[in-house]
Short mmCIF file of C-alpha atoms in Angstrom, two decimals:
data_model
loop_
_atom_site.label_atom_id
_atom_site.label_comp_id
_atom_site.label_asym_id
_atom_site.label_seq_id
_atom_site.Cartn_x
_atom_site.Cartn_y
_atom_site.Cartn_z
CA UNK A 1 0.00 0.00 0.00
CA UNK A 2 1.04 3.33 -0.68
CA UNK A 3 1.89 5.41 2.66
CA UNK A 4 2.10 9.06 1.78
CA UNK A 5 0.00 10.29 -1.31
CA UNK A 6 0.93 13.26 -2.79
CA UNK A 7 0.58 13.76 -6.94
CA UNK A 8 3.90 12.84 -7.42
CA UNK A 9 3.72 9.85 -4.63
CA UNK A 10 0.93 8.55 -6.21
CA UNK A 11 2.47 8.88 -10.26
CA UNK A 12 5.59 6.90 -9.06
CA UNK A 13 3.40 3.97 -7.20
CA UNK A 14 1.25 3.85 -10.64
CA UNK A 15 4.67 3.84 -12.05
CA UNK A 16 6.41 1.40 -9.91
CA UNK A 17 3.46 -1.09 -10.16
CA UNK A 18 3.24 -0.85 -14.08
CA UNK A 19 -0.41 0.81 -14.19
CA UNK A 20 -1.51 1.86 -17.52
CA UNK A 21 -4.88 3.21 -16.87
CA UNK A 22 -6.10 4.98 -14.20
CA UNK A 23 -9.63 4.25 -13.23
CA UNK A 24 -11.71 7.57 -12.02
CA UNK A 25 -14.72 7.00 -9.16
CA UNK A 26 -17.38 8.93 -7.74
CA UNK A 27 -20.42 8.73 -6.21
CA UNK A 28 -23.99 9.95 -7.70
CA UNK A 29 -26.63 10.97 -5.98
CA UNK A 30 -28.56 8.22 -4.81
CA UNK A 31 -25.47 5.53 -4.23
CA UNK A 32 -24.00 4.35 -6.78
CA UNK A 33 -19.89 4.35 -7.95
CA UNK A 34 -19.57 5.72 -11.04
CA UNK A 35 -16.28 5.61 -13.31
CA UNK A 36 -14.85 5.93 -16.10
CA UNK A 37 -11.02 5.64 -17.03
CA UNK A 38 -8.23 7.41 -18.59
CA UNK A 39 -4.64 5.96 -19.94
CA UNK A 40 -1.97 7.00 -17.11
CA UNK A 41 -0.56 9.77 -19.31
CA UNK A 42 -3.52 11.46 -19.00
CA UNK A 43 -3.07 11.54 -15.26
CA UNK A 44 -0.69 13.94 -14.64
CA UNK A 45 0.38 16.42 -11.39
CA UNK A 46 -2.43 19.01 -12.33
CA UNK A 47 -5.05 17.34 -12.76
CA UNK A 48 -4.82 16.61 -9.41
CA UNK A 49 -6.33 20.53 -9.14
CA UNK A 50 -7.45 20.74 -12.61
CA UNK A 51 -9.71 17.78 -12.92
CA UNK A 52 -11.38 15.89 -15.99
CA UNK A 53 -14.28 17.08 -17.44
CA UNK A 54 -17.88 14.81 -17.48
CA UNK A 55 -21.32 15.44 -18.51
CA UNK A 56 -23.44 15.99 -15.08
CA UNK A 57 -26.74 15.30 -16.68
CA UNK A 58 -25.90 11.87 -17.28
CA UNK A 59 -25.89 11.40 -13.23
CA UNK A 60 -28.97 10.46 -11.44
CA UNK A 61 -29.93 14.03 -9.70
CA UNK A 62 -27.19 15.70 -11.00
CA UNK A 63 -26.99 18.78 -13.29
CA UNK A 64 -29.63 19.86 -16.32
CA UNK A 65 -28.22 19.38 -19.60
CA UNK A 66 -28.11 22.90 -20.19
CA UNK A 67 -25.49 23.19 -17.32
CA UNK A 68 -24.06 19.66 -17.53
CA UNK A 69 -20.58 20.32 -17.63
CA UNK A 70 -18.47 18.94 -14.57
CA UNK A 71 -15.44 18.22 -13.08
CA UNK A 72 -13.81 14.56 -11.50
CA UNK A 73 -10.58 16.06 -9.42
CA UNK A 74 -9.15 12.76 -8.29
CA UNK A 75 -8.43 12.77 -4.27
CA UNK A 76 -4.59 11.30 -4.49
CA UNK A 77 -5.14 10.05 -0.44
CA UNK A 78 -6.92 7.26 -1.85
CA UNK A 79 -5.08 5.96 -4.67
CA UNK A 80 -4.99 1.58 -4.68
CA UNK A 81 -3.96 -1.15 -7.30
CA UNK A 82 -7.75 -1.72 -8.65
CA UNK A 83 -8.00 -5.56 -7.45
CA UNK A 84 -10.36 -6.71 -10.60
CA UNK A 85 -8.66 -5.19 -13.60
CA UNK A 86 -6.30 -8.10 -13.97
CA UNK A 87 -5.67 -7.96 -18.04
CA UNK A 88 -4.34 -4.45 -17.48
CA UNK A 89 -2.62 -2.93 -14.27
CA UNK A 90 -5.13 -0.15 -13.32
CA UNK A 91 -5.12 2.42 -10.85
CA UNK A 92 -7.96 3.34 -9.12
CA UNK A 93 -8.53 7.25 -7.17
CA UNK A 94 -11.69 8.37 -5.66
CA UNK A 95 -12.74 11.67 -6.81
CA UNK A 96 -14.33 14.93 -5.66
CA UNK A 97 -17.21 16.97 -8.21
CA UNK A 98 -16.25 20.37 -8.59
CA UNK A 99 -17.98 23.21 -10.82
CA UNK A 100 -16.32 24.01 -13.42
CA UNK A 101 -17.34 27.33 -13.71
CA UNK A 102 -16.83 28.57 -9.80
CA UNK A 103 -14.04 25.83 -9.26
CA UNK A 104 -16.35 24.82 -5.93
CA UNK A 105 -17.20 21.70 -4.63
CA UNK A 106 -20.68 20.48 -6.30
CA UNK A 107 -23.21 20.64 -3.41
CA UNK A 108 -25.03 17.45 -4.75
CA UNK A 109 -21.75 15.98 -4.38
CA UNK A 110 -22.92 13.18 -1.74
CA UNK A 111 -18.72 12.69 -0.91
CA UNK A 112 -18.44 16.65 -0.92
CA UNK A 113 -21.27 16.97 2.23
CA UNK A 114 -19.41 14.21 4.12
CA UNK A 115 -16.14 16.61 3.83
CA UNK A 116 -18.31 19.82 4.89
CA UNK A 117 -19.81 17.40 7.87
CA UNK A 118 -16.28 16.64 9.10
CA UNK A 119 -15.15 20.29 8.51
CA UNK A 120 -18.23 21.52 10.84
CA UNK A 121 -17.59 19.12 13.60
CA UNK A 122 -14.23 20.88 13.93
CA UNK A 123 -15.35 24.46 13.70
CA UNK A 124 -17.78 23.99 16.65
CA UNK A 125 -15.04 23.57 19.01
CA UNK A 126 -16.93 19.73 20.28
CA UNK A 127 -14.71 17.58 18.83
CA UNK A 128 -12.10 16.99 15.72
CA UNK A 129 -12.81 13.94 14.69
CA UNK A 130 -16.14 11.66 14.06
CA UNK A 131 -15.69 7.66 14.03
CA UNK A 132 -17.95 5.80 12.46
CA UNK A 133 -17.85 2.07 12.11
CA UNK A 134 -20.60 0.47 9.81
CA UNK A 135 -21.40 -3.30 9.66
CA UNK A 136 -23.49 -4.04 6.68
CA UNK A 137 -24.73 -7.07 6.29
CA UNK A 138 -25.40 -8.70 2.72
CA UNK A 139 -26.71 -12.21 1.04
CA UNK A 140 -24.84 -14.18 -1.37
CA UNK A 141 -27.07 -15.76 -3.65
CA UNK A 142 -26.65 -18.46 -6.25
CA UNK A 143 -29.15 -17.46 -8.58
CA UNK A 144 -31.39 -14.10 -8.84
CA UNK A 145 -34.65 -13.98 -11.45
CA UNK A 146 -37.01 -10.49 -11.69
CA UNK A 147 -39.50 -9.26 -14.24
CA UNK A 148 -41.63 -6.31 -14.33
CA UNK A 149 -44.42 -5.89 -17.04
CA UNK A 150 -47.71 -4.20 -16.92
CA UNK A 151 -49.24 -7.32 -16.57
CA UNK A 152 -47.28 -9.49 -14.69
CA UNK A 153 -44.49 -9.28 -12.22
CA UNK A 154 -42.19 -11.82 -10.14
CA UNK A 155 -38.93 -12.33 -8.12
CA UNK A 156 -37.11 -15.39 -7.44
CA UNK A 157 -33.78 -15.95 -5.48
CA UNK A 158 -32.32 -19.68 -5.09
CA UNK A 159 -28.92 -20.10 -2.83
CA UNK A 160 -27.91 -24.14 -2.29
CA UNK A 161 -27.94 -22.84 0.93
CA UNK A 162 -31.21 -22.29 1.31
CA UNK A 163 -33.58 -24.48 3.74
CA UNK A 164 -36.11 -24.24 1.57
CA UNK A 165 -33.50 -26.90 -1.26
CA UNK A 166 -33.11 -29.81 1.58
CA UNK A 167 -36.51 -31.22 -0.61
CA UNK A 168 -34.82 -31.19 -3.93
CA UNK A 169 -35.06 -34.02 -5.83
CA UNK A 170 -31.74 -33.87 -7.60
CA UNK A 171 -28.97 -35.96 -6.79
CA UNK A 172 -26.54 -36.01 -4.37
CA UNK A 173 -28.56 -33.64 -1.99
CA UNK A 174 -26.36 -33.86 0.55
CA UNK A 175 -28.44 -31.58 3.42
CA UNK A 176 -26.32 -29.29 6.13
CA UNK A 177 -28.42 -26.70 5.13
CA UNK A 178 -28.97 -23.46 8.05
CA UNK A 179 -32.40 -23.50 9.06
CA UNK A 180 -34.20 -20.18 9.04
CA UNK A 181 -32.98 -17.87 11.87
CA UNK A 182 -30.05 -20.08 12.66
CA UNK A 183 -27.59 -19.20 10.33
CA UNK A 184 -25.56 -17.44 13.23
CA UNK A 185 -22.97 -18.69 13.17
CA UNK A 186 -22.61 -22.76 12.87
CA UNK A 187 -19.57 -24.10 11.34
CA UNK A 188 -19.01 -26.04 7.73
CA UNK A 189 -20.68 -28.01 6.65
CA UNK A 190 -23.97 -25.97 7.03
CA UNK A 191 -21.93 -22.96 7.00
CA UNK A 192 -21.13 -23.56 3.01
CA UNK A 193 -19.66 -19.97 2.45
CA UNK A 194 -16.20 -20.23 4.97
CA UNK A 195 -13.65 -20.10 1.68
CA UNK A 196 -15.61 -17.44 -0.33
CA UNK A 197 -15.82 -14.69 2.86
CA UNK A 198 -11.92 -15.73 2.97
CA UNK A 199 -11.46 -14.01 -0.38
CA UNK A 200 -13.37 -11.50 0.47
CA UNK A 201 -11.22 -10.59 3.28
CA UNK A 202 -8.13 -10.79 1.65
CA UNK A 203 -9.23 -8.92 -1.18
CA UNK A 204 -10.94 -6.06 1.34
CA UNK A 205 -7.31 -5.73 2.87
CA UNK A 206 -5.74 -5.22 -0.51
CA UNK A 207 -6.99 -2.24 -0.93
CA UNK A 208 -5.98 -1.05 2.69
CA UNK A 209 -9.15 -1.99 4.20
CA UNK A 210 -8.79 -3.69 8.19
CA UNK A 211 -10.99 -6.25 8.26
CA UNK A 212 -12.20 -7.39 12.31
CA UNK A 213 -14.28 -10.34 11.73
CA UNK A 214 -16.33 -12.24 9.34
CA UNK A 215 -19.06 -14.99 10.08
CA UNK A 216 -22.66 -16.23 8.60
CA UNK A 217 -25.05 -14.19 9.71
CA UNK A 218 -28.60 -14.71 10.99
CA UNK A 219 -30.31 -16.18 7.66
CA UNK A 220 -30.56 -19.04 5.82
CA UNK A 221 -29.53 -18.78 2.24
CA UNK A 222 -26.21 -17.25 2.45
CA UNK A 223 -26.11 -14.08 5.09
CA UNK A 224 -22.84 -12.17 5.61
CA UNK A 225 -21.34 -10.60 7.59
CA UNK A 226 -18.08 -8.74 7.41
CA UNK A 227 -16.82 -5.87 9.38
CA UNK A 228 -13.91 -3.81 9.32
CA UNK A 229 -12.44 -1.12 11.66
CA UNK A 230 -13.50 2.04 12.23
CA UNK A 231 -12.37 5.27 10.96
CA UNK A 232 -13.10 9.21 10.12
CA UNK A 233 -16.20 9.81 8.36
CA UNK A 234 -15.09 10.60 5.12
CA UNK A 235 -12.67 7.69 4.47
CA UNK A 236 -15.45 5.40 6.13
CA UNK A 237 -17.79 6.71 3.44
CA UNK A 238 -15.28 5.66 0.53
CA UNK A 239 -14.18 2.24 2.51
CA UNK A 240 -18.37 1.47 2.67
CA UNK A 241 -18.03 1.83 -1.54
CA UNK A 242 -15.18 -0.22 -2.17
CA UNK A 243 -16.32 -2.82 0.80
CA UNK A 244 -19.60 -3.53 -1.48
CA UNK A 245 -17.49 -3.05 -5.15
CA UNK A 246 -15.24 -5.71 -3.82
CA UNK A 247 -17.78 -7.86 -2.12
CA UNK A 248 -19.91 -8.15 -5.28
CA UNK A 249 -16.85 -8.80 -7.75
CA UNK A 250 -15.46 -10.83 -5.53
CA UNK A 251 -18.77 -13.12 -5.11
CA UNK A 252 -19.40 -12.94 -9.53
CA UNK A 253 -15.95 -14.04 -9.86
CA UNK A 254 -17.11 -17.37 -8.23
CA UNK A 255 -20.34 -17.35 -9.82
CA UNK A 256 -22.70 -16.23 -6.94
CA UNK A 257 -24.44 -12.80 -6.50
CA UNK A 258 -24.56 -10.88 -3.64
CA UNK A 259 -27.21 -8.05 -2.79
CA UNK A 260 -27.59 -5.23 -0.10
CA UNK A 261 -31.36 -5.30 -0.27
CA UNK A 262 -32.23 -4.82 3.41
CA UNK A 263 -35.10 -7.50 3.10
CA UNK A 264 -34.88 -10.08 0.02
CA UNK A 265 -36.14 -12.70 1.83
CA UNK A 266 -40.07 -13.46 3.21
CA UNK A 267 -40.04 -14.65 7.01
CA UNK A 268 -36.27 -14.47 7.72
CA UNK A 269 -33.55 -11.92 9.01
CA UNK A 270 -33.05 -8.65 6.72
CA UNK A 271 -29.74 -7.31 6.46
CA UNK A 272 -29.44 -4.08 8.48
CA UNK A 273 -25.85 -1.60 8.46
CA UNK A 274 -25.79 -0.41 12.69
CA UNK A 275 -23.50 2.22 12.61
CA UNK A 276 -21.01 2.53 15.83
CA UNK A 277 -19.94 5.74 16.06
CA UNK A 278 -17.69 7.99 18.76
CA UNK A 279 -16.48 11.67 19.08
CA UNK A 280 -12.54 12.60 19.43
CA UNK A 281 -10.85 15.74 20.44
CA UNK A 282 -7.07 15.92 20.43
CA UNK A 283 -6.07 12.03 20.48
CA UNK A 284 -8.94 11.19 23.38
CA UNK A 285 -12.36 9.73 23.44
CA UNK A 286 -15.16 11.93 24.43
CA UNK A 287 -17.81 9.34 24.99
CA UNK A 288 -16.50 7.87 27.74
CA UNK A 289 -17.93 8.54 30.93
CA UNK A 290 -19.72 7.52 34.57
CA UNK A 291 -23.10 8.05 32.72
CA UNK A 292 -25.45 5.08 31.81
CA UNK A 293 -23.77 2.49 30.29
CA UNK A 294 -20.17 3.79 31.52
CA UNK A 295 -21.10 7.11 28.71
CA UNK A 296 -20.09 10.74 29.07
CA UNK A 297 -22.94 13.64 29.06
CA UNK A 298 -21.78 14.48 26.01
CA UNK A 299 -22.73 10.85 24.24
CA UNK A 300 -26.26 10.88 26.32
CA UNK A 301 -26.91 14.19 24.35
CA UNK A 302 -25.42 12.57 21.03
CA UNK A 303 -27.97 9.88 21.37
CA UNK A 304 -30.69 12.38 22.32
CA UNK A 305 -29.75 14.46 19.11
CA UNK A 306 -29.95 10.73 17.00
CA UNK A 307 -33.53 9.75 18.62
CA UNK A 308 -35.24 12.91 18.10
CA UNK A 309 -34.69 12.93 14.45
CA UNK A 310 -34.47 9.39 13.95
CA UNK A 311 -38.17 9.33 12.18
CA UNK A 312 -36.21 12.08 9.42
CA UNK A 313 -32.73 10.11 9.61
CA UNK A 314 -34.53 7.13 8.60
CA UNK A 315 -35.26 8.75 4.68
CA UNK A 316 -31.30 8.62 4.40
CA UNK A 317 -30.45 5.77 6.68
CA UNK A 318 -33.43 3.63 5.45
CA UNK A 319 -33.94 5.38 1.68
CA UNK A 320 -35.55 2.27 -0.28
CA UNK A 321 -39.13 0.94 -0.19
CA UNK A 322 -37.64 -2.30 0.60
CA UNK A 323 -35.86 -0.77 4.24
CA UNK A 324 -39.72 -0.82 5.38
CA UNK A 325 -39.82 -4.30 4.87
CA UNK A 326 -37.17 -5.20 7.34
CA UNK A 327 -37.97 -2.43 9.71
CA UNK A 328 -41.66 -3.80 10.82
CA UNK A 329 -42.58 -3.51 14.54
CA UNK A 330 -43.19 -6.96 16.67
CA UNK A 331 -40.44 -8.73 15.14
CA UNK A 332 -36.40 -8.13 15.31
CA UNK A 333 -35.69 -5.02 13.76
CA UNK A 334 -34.49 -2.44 15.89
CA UNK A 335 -37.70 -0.45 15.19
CA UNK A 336 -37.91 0.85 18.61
CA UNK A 337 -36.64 4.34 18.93
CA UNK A 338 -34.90 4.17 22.90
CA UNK A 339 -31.46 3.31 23.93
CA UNK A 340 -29.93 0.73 26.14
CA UNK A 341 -26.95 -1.26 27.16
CA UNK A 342 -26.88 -4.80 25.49
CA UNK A 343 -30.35 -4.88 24.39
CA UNK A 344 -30.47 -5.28 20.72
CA UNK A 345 -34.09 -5.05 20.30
CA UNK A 346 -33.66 -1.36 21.10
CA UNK A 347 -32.80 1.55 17.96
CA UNK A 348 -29.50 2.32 20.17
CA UNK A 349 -27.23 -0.20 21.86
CA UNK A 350 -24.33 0.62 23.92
CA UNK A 351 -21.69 -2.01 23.34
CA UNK A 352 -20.37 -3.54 26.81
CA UNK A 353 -17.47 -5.70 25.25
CA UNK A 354 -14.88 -3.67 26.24
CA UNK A 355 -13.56 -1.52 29.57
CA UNK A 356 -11.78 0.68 27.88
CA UNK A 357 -12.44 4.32 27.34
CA UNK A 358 -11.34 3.97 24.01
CA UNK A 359 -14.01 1.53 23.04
CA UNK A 360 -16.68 2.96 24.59
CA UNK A 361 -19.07 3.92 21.42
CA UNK A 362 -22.58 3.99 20.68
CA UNK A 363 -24.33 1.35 17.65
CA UNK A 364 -26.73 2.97 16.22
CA UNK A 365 -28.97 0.16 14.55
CA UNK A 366 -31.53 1.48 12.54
CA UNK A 367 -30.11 2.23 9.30
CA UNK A 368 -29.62 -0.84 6.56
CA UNK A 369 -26.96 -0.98 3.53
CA UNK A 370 -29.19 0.04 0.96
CA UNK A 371 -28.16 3.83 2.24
CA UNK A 372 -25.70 6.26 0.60
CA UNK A 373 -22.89 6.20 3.56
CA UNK A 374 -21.48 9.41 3.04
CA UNK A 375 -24.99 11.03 3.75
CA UNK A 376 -26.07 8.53 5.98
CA UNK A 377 -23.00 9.21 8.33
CA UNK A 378 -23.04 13.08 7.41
CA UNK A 379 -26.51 13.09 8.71
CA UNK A 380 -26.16 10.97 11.67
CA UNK A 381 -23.12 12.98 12.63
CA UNK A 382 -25.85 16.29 12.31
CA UNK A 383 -28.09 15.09 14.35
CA UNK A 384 -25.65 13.85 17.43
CA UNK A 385 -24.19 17.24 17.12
CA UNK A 386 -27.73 18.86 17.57
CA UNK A 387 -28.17 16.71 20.36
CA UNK A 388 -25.33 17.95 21.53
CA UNK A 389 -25.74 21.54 21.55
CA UNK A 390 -29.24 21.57 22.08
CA UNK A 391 -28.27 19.30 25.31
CA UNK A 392 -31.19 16.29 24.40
CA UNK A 393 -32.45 14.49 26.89
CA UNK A 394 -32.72 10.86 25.40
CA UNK A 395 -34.99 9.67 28.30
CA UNK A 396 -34.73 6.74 30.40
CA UNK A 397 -33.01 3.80 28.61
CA UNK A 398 -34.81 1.02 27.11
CA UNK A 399 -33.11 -2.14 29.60
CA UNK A 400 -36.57 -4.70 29.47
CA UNK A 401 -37.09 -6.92 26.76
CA UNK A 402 -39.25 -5.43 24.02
CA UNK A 403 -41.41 -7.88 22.89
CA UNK A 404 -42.20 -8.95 27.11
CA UNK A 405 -44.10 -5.01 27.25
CA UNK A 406 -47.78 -5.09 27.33
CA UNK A 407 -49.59 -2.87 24.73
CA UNK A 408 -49.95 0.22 27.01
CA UNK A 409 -45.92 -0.19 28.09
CA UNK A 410 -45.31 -0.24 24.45
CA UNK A 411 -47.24 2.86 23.48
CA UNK A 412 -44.53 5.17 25.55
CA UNK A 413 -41.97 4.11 23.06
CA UNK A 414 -41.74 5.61 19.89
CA UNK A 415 -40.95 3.99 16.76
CA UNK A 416 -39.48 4.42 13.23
CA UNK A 417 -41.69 5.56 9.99
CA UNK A 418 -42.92 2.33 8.78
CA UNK A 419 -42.56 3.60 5.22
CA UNK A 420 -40.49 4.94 2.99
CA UNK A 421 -43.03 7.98 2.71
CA UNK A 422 -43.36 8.79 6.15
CA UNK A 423 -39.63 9.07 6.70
CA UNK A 424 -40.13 11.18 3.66
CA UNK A 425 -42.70 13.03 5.11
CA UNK A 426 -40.58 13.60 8.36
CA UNK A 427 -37.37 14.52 6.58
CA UNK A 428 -39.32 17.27 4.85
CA UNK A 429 -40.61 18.31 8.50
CA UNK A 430 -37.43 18.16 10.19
CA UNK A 431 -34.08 19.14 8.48
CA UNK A 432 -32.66 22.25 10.22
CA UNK A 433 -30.40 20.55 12.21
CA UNK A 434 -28.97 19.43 8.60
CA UNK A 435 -28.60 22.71 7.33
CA UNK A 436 -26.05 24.23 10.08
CA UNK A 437 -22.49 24.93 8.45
CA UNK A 438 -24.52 24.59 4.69
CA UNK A 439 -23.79 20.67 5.02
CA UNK A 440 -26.77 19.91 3.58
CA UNK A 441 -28.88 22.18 1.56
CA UNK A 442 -32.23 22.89 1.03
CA UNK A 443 -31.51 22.04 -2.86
CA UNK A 444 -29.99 18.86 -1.79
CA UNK A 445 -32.99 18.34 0.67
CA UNK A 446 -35.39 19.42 -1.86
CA UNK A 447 -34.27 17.07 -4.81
CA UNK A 448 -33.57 13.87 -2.39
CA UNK A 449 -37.44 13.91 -1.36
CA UNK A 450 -38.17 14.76 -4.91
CA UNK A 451 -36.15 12.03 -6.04
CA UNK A 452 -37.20 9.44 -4.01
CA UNK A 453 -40.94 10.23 -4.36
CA UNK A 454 -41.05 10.37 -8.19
CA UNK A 455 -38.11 7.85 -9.21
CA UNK A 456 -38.66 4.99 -6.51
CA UNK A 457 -42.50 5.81 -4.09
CA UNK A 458 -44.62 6.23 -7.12
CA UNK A 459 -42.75 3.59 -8.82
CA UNK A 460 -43.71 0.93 -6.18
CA UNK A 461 -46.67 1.99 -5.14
CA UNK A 462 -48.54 2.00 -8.28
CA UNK A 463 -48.01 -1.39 -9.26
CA UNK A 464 -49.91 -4.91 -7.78
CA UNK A 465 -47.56 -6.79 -6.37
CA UNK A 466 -48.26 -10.78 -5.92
CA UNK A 467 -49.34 -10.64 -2.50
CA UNK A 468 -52.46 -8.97 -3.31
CA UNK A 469 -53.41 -11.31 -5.99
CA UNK A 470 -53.43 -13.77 -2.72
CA UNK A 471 -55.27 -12.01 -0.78
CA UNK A 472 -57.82 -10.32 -3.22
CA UNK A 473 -57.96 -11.99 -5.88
CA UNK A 474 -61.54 -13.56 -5.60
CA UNK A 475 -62.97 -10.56 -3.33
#
């Protein structure tokens, strides 16, 4: 890995490791990398400043064509040996969106708000630095079928994994299959994924990337789980993208498929992304205290800040039609918005591994890894530091089992939107706290909920679904 990356650090690694095209990635609007590449001798010292010109309009939510033009100014701190482009040694650099015109940073840009997060953080004297530490969970499946016509529409996913295969008739059918809700975490041979998570990892840390841990998750049919250390917002926001570009290459190379959809499966575990996050100032934590849960006033607030505009969080953290699958109240998703130590059933856990003041951290559980991280974290980050100024009370913690509360215990605790249009309809209702230090903006506020509603809401709602056909088919 290359240590120091300046222009001319990162010309002579491209150099020294033979590279002869240097691949160019951002992020668009809604989530997606983006690229497109350019032979080395293209890449030269000032285009580090200078850029490489694009047409915005092409970009979900981006520009109008009549003011497409746009800049890619490649960030040189994140400049790795691009782990699939084997016929050809490429480079890969993460890039910023600049006008071209005022030479700013493009305010759409979803990397550019994470930087203006981080950069507000520090200019309100709280803390310097924001951790954040996301685990996203994911399925690898061996097959994936979908159709959508105006008269007729289906899904189908298959993994050999499956329980739902232990009846096929082919032969051999050899069985060891997790059953639903016990895929955590038995070994091989029901556990039939051990060697392709293994390349996963090593791939992951190719790229510079500290993996932790990896294990089967929850599900039948192929649940992951790998997690990787923490770091600074920004550079957990480009880590997130190249976790799920590596994951997904990694998984076609050996002819599986892997999604992020928080809930792809009926009656089983969805795949959720809680977030652990701290505050730093100077080298020292600032979360650790003789509060609840060993936490400092100053975390109690954070979560205060998170819970108050967790229904409004939850249209970045939980952005898809498909998050309000997964986050339905009365079963396991952390739906319920209240804190607690260990409980898991709660929106906010405080971890209790670990003594030390360094680990001491709140996982915020909510959000799945359908979301755009830099926003997702940039928001999250807003809100804590609301809480924090605004010195939110977050209540009494959450420390009984959820699902033991009677009906009238259960009404005291508030939960998350239960669709994608009431965390919509929140978000619209509640986005100051977003605004302070022009992180977000009312443009980028504005075409989000616009977004959302016309591209994805109206999309899905207007359509039958198969369900319905079961249920009203003969009314």
């Amino acid at each position: 890995m290359l240590k120091t990356k300046t222009p001319g650090d990162v010309l002579a690694y491209a150099e020294e490791h033979r590279c002869r095209l240097v691949d160019l990635k951002f992020m668009d609007f809604v989530g997606q990398w983006q690229h497109f590449a350019v032979p080395l001798h293209e890449l030269t010292a000032d285009t580090f400043e200078e850029g490489f010109g694009f047409d915005g309009s092409s970009i979900r939510g981006w520009q109008p064509i009549h003011a497409s033009d746009m800049l890619v100014v490649p960030d040189p701190a994140t400049a790795v040996i691009d782990p699939f482009c084997n016929t050809v040694p490429t480079l890969s650099l993460i890039c910023n969106i600049v006008d071209p015109v005022t030479h700013e940073g493009y305010s759409r840009d979803p990397r550019h708000i994470a930087k203006k997060a981080e950069a507000y953080l520090k200019r309100t004297g709280i803390a310097d630095v924001a951790y954040f530490g996301p685990e996203a969970e994911f399925f690898i499946f061996d097959d994936v079928r979908f159709d959508l016509t105006p008269n007729a529409s289906f899904y189908a996913v298959d993994s050999d994994e499956g329980i739902w295969n232990s009846g096929r008739g082919d032969r051999p059918n050899l069985g060891h299959r997790p059953r639903h809700k016990e895929g955590y975490f038995p070994v091989s041979p029901v556990d039939q994924l051990v060697d392709l998570r293994h390349v996963m990892v090593q791939t992951l840390e190719s790229v510079g990337i500290q993996v932790e841990r990896e294990h089967h998750e929850v599900a039948t049919a192929g649940q992951a789980e790998i997690d990787f250390r923490y770091g600074p917002l920004v550079d957990m926001g480009d880590q997130l993208m190249w976790f799920k570009y590596i994951i997904k290459n990694v998984a076609r190379l050996h002819g599986k498929t892997v999604t992020f959809m928080p809930k792809p499966l009926h009656g089983d575990n969805g795949s959720g992304m809680h977030v652990h996050q701290s505050l730093w100032r100077d080298g020292k934590p600032l979360f650790a205290g003789d509060g609840y849960g060993g936490l400092s006033e100053m975390a109690l607030h954070y979560i205060g800040g998170l819970l108050k505009h967790a229904p409004a969080l939850c249209a970045i953290t939980n952005p898809t039609t498909n998050s309000y699958r997964r986050l339905v109240p009365g079963f396991e998703a952390p739906v319920n918005l209240a804190y607690s130590s260990r409980n898991r059933s709660a929106a906010i856990r405080i971890p209790m591994y670990q003594a030390s003041p360094k680990a001491k951290r709140l996982e915020y559980r909510t959000p799945d890894p359908s979301c755009n991280g830099y926003l997702a974290f940039a928001a999250m980050l807003m809100a804590g530091l609301d809480g924090i100024e605004n010195r939110i009370d977050p209540g009494e913690p959450l420390d009984r089992d959820i699902y033991a509360l009677s009906p009238e215990e259960l009404s005291d605790v508030p939960s998350a939107p239960g669709s994608l249009e009431d965390a919509l309809r929140a978000l619209r209702a509640d986005h100051a706290f977003l605004l302070r230090g022009d992180v977000f903006t009312e443009d980028v506020i504005d075409t989000w909920i616009e977004y959302k509603t016309e591209k994805e809401l109206n999309f899905v709602r207007t359509r039958p679904v198969p369900a319905e056909f079961m249920l009203y088919y003969d009314v």
